[in-house]
Short mmCIF file of C-alpha atoms and ligand atoms in Angstrom, two decimals:
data_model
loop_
_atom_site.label_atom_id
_atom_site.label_comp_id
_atom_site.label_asym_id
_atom_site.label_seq_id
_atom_site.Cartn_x
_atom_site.Cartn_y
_atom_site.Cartn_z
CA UNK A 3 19.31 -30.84 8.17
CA UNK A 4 17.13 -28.16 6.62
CA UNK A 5 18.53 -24.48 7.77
CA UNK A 6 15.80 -23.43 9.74
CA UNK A 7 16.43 -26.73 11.80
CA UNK A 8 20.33 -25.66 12.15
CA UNK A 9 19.57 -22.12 13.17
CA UNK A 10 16.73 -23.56 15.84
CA UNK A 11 19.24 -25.98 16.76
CA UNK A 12 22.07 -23.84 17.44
CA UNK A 13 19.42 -21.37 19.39
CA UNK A 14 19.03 -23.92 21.80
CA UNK A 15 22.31 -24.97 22.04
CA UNK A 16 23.61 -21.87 22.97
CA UNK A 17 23.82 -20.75 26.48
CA UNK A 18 25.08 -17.13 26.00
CA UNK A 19 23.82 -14.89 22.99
CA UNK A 20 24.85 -11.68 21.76
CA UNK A 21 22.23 -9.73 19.47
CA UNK A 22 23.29 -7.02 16.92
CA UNK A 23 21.79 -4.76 15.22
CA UNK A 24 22.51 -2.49 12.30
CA UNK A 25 23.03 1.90 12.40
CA UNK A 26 20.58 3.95 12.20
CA UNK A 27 18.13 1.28 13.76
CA UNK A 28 14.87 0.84 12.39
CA UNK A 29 11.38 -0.17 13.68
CA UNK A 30 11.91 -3.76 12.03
CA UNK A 31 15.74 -4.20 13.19
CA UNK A 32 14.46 -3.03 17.06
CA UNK A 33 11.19 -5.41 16.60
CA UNK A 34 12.70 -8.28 15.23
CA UNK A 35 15.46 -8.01 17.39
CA UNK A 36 13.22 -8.04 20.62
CA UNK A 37 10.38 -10.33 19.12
CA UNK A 38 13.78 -13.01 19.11
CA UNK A 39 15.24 -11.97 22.33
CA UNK A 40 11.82 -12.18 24.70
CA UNK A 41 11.07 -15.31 23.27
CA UNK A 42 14.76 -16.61 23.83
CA UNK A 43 14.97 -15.10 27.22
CA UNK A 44 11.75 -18.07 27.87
CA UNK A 45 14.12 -20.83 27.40
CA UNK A 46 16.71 -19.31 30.32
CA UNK A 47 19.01 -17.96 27.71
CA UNK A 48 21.38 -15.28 28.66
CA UNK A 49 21.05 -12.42 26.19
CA UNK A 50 23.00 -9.58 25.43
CA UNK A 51 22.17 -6.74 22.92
CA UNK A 52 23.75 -4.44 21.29
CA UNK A 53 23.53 -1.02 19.08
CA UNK A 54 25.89 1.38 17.64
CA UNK A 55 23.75 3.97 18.01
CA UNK A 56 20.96 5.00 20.10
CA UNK A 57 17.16 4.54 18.10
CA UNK A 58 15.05 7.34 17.61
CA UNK A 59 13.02 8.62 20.47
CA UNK A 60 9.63 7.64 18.16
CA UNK A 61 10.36 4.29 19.82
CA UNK A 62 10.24 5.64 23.74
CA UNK A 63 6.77 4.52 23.84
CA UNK A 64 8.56 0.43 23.96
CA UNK A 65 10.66 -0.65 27.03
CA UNK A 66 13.93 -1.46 25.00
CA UNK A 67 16.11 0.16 28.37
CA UNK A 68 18.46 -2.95 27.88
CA UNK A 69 19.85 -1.84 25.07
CA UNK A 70 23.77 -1.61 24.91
CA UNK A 71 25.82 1.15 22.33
CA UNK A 72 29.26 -0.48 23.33
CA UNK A 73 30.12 -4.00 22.65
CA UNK A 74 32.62 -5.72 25.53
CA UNK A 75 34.08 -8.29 22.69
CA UNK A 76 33.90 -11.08 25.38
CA UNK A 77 32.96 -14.33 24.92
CA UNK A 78 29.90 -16.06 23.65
CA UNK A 79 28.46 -19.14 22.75
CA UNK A 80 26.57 -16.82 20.05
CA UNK A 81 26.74 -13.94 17.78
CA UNK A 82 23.26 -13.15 15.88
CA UNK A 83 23.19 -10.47 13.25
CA UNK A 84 19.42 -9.36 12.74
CA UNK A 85 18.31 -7.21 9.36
CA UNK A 86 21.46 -6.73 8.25
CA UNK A 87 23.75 -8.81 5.21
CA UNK A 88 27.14 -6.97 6.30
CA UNK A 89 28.63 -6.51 9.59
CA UNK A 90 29.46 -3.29 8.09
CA UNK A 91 26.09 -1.94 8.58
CA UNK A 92 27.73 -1.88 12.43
CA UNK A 93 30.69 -0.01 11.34
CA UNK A 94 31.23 0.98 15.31
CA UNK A 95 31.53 -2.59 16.06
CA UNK A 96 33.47 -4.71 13.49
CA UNK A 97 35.87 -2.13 12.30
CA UNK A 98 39.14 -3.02 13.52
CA UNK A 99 37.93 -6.01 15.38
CA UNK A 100 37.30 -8.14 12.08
CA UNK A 101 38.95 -10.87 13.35
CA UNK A 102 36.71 -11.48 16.73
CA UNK A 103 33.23 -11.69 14.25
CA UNK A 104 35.19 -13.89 11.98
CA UNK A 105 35.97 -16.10 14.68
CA UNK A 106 33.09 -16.46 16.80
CA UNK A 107 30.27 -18.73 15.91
CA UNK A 108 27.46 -16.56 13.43
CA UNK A 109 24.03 -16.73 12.62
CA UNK A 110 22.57 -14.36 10.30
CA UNK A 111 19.18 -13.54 10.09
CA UNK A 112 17.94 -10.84 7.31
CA UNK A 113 15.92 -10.23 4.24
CA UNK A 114 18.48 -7.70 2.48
CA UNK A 115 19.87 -8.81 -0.93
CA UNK A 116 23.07 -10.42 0.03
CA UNK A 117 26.15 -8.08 -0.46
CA UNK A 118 29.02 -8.45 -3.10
CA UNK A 119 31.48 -8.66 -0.86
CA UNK A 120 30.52 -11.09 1.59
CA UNK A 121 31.49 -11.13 4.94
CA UNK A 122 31.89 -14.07 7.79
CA UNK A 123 31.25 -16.49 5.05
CA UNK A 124 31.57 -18.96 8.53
CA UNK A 125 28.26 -17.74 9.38
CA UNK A 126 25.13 -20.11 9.20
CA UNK A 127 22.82 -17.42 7.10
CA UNK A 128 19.10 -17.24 6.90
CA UNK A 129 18.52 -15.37 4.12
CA UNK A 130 14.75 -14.55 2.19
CA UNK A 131 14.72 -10.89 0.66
CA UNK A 132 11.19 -11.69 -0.55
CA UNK A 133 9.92 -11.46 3.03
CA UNK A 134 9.24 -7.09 3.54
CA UNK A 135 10.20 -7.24 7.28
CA UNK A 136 13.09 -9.43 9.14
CA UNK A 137 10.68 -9.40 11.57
CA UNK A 138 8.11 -11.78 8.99
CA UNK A 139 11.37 -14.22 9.56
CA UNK A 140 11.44 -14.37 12.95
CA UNK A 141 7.82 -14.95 13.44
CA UNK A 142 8.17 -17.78 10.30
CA UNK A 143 11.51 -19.48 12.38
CA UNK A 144 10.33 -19.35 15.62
CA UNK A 145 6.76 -19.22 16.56
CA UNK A 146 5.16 -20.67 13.41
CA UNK A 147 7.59 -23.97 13.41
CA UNK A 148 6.87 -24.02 16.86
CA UNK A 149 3.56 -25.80 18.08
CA UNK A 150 4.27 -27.30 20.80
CA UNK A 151 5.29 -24.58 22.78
CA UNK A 152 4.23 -21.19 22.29
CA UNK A 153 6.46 -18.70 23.62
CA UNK A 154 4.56 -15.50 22.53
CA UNK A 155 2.84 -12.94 24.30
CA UNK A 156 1.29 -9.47 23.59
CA UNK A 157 4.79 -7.45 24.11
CA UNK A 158 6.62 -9.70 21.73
CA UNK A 159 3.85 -9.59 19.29
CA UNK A 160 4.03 -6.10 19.32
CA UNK A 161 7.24 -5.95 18.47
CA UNK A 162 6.88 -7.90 15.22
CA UNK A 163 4.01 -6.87 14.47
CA UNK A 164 5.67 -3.01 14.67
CA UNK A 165 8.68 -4.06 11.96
CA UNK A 166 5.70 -5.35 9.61
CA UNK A 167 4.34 -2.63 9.57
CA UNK A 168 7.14 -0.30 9.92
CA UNK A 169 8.69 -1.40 6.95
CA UNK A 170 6.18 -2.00 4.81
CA UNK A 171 5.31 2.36 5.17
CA UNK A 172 2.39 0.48 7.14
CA UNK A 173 1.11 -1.87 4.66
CA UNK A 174 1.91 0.69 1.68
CA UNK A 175 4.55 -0.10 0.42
CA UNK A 176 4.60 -4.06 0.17
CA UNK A 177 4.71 -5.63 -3.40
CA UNK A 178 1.78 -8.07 -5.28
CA UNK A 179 3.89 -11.35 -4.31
CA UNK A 180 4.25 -9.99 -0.68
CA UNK A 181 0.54 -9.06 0.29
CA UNK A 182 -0.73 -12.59 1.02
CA UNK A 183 2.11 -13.68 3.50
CA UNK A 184 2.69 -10.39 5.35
CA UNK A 185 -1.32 -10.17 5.76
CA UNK A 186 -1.45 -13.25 7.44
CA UNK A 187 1.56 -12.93 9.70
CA UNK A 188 0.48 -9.91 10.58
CA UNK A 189 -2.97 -10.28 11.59
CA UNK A 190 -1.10 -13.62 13.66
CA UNK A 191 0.56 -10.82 15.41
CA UNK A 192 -2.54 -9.09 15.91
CA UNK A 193 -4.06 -12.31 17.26
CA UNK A 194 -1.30 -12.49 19.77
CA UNK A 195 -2.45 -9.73 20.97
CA UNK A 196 -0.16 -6.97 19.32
CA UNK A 197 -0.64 -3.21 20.27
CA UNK A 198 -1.89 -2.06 16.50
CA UNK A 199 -3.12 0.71 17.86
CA UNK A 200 -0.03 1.82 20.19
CA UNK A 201 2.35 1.04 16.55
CA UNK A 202 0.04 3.63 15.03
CA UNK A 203 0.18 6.64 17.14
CA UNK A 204 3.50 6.29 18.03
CA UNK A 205 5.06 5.44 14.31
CA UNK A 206 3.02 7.13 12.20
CA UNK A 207 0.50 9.25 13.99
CA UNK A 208 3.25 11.29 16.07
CA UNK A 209 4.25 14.37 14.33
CA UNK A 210 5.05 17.50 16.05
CA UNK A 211 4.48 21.07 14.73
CA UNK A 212 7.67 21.32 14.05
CA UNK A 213 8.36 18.18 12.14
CA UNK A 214 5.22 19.25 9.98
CA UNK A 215 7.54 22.69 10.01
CA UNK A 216 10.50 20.85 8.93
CA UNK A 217 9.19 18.63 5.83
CA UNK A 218 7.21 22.18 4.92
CA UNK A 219 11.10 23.13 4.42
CA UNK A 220 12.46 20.42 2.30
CA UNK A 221 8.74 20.26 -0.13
CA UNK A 222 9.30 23.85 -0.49
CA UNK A 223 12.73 22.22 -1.96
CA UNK A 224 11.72 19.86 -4.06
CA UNK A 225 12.44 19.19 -7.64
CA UNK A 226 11.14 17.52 -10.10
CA UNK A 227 12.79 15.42 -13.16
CA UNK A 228 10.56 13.78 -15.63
CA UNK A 229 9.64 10.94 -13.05
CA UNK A 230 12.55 11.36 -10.50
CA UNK A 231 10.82 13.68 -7.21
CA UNK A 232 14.33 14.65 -5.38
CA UNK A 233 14.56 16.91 -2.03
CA UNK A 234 17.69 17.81 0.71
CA UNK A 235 18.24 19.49 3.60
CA UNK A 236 21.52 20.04 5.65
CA UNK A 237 23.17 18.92 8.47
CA UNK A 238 22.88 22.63 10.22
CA UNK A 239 19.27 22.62 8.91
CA UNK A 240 18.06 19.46 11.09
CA UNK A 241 20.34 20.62 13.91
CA UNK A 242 18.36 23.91 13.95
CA UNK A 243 15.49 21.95 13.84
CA UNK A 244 16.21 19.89 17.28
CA UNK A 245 14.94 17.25 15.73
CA UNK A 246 15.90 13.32 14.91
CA UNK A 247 16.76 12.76 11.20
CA UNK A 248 14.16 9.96 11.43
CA UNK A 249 11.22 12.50 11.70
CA UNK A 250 12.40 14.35 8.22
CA UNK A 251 12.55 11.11 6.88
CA UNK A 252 8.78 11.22 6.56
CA UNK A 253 9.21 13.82 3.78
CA UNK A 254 9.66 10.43 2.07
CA UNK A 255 6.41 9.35 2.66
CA UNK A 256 5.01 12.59 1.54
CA UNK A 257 7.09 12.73 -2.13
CA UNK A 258 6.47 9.02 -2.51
CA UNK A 259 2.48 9.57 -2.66
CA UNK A 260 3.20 12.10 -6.08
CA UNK A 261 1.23 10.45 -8.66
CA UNK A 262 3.56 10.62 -11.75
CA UNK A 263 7.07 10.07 -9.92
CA UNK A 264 8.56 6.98 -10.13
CA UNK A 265 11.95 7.28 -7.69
CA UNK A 266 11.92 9.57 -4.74
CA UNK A 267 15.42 10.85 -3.70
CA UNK A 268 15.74 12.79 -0.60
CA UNK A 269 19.56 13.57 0.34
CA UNK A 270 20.42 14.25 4.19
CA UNK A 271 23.82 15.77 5.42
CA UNK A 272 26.33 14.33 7.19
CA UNK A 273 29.43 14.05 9.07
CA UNK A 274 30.63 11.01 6.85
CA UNK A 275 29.41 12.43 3.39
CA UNK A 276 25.64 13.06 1.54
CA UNK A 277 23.26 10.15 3.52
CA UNK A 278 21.02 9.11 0.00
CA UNK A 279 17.69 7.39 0.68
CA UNK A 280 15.61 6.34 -2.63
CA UNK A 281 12.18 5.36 -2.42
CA UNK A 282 11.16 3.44 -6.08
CA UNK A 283 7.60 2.06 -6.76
CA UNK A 284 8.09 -1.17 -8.79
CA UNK A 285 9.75 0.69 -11.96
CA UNK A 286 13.62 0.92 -10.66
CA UNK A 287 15.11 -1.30 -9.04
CA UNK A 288 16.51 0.74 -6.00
CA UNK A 289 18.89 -1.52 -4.42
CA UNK A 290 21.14 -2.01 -7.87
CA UNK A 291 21.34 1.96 -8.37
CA UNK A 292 22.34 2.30 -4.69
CA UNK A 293 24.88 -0.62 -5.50
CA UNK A 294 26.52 1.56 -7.97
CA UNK A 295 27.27 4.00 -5.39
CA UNK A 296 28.34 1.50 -2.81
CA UNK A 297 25.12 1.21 -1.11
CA UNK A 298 22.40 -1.30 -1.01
CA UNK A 299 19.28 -2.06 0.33
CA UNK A 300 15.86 -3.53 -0.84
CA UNK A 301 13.75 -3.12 -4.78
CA UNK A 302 11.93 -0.29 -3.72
CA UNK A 303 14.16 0.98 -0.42
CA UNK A 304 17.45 1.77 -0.80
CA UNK A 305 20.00 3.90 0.22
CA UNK A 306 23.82 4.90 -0.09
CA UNK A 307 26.15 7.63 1.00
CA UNK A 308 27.91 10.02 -1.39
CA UNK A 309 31.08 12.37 -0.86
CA UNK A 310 30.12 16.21 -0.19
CA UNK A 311 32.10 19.34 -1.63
CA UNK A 312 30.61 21.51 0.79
CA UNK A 313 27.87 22.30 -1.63
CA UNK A 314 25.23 20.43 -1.23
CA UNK A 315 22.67 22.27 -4.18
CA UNK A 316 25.19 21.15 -6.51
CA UNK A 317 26.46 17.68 -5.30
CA UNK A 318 22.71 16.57 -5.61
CA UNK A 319 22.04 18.36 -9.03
CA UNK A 320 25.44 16.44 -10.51
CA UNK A 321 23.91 13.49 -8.60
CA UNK A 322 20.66 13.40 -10.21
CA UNK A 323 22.11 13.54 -13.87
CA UNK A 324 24.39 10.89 -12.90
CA UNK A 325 21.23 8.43 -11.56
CA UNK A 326 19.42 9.89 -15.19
CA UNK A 327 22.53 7.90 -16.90
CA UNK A 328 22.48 4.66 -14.34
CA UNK A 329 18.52 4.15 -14.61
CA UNK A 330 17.97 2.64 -17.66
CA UNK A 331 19.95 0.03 -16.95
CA UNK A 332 18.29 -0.63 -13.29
CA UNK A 333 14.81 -0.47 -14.98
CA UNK A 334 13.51 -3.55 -14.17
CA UNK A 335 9.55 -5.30 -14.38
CA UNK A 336 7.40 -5.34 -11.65
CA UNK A 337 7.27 -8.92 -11.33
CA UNK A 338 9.58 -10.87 -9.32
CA UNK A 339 9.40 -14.34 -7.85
MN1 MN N 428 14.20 -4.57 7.70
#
């Protein structure tokens, strides 16, 4: 049975569902888990969903008020991991309760490179990290096999339609061998009716004075390094700043559009250690340096999280001369099947 068919299959078998998602959810992790929860909720499932933290308020503008940040551990027919290739990227969840993921029946769904290490190699896994968005794969397993009944409607085809373009930096960042496909699913989305225009203003075209005052703060920190564009800013800093460390993230948007750099670096304070995010554009291959720091991602997203001295000026200058060493060997060309 092709895997597709297993994965629809076990679906409908399944009575009771529990959804996860990964930390520090994302627009694509939140649509793609929605755009497969509406449409199972159709067929009289009973769906649960949970989060270990609480998104971003960027996404208020979506009714997502059944979202769950504590997990019960109680039984169901189902356990569906969405965007993610590790449980660990739900730390709050599986730690210390290994044994109840590796027991319970597991689908996968996600378009990450697969990890190392694997985990709950029991799990049925759907796997393609040439799609940009999980939520491409959900759209491609359920409505696009299925004809002959069509379970979409506008507020699910927002949803996917919101991780397409939410991961792809709004149809920015997607590579050559990408374009074609994520075009056409998304203007199917758009068909159905999706909200383009609410994903717009509330994803991209939402930025306060004081997030505008906030990335002024970490360009007036940025650095330079033959074609590496690096920038921080502390964990004090963004508390100061009231706001969510999702709105500084668009100082990565900003550093990615400099014409001559190559990686983009931009390292966030935290409780648990230096939060890294690199942005690459075709020349590194992100997601192997982040691997040599215990972190992963996509090509040209990545991210990992390094230990802190206190210091943070210097942890990121020893950092950079330590990626200067790795790069060569992560330097990779732009094709890929
Ligand atoms: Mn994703």
């Amino acid at each position: 049975m092709p895997l597709s068919q297993t994965i629809k299959t076990k679906l409908e078998t399944a009575q009771t569902i529990a959804l996860f998602w990964h930390e520090n959810i994302d627009g694509d992790a939140l649509g793609s888990m929605y755009g497969l929860w509406l449409q199972l909720e159709k067929l009289g499932k009973k769906i649960w969903y949970f989060t270990p933290d609480q998104p971003s308020p960027l996404f208020s503008f979506l009714d997502i008020s059944t979202l769950q940040t504590t997990f019960d551990y109680g039984k169901y027919d189902l356990i569906v991991l969405l965007d993610m290739n590790h449980p660990l990227r739900m730390k709050k969840f599986y730690k210390d309760h290994e044994e109840y993921f590796d027991q319970a029946e597991t689908i996968i769904i996600d378009h990450h490179l697969p990890e190392p290490i694997p985990a709950l190699s029991h799990a049925t896994i759907f796997a393609d990290h040439t799609a940009i968005a999980a939520c491409e794969l959900v759209y491609e397993l359920t409505t696009a096999r299925r004809k002959e009944k069509n379970l979409m409607d506008e507020r699910i085809a927002t949803f996917l339609y919101m991780g397409m373009t939410s991961d792809s930096g709004n149809f920015r960042h997607d590579e050559a061998y990408q374009t074609t496909r994520l075009m056409e699913n998304a203007l199917w989305a758009i068909k159905q009716g999706a909200n383009k225009q609410a994903v717009i203003n509330n994803l991209f075209r939402n930025k306060s004075y004081e997030d505008l005052a906030f990335m002024q703060h970490i360009l007036a920190r940025m650095q330079k390094q033959e074609d590496i564009c690096y920038s921080r800013y502390t964990k004090a800093e963004l508390a100061d700043s009231w706001l969510h460390r999702d709105s500084a993230d668009y100082a990565l948007y900003l550093m990615v559009d400099v014409r001559t750099a190559q990686l983009i670096i931009l390292g966030k304070e935290t409780d648990e250690g230096i939060r890294i995010s690199f942005r690459g554009k075709g020349k590194y291959n992100t997601r192997e340096l982040a691997a040599h720091f215990g972190g992963g991602g996509h090509f040209n997203a990545s991210g990992c999280t390094i230990p802190s001295s206190g210091n943070m000026q210097q942890d990121m200058e020893v950092f950079i001369k330590q990626i200067q060493t790795i790069l060569p060997t992560v330097t990779t060309p732009i094709a890929q099947s």
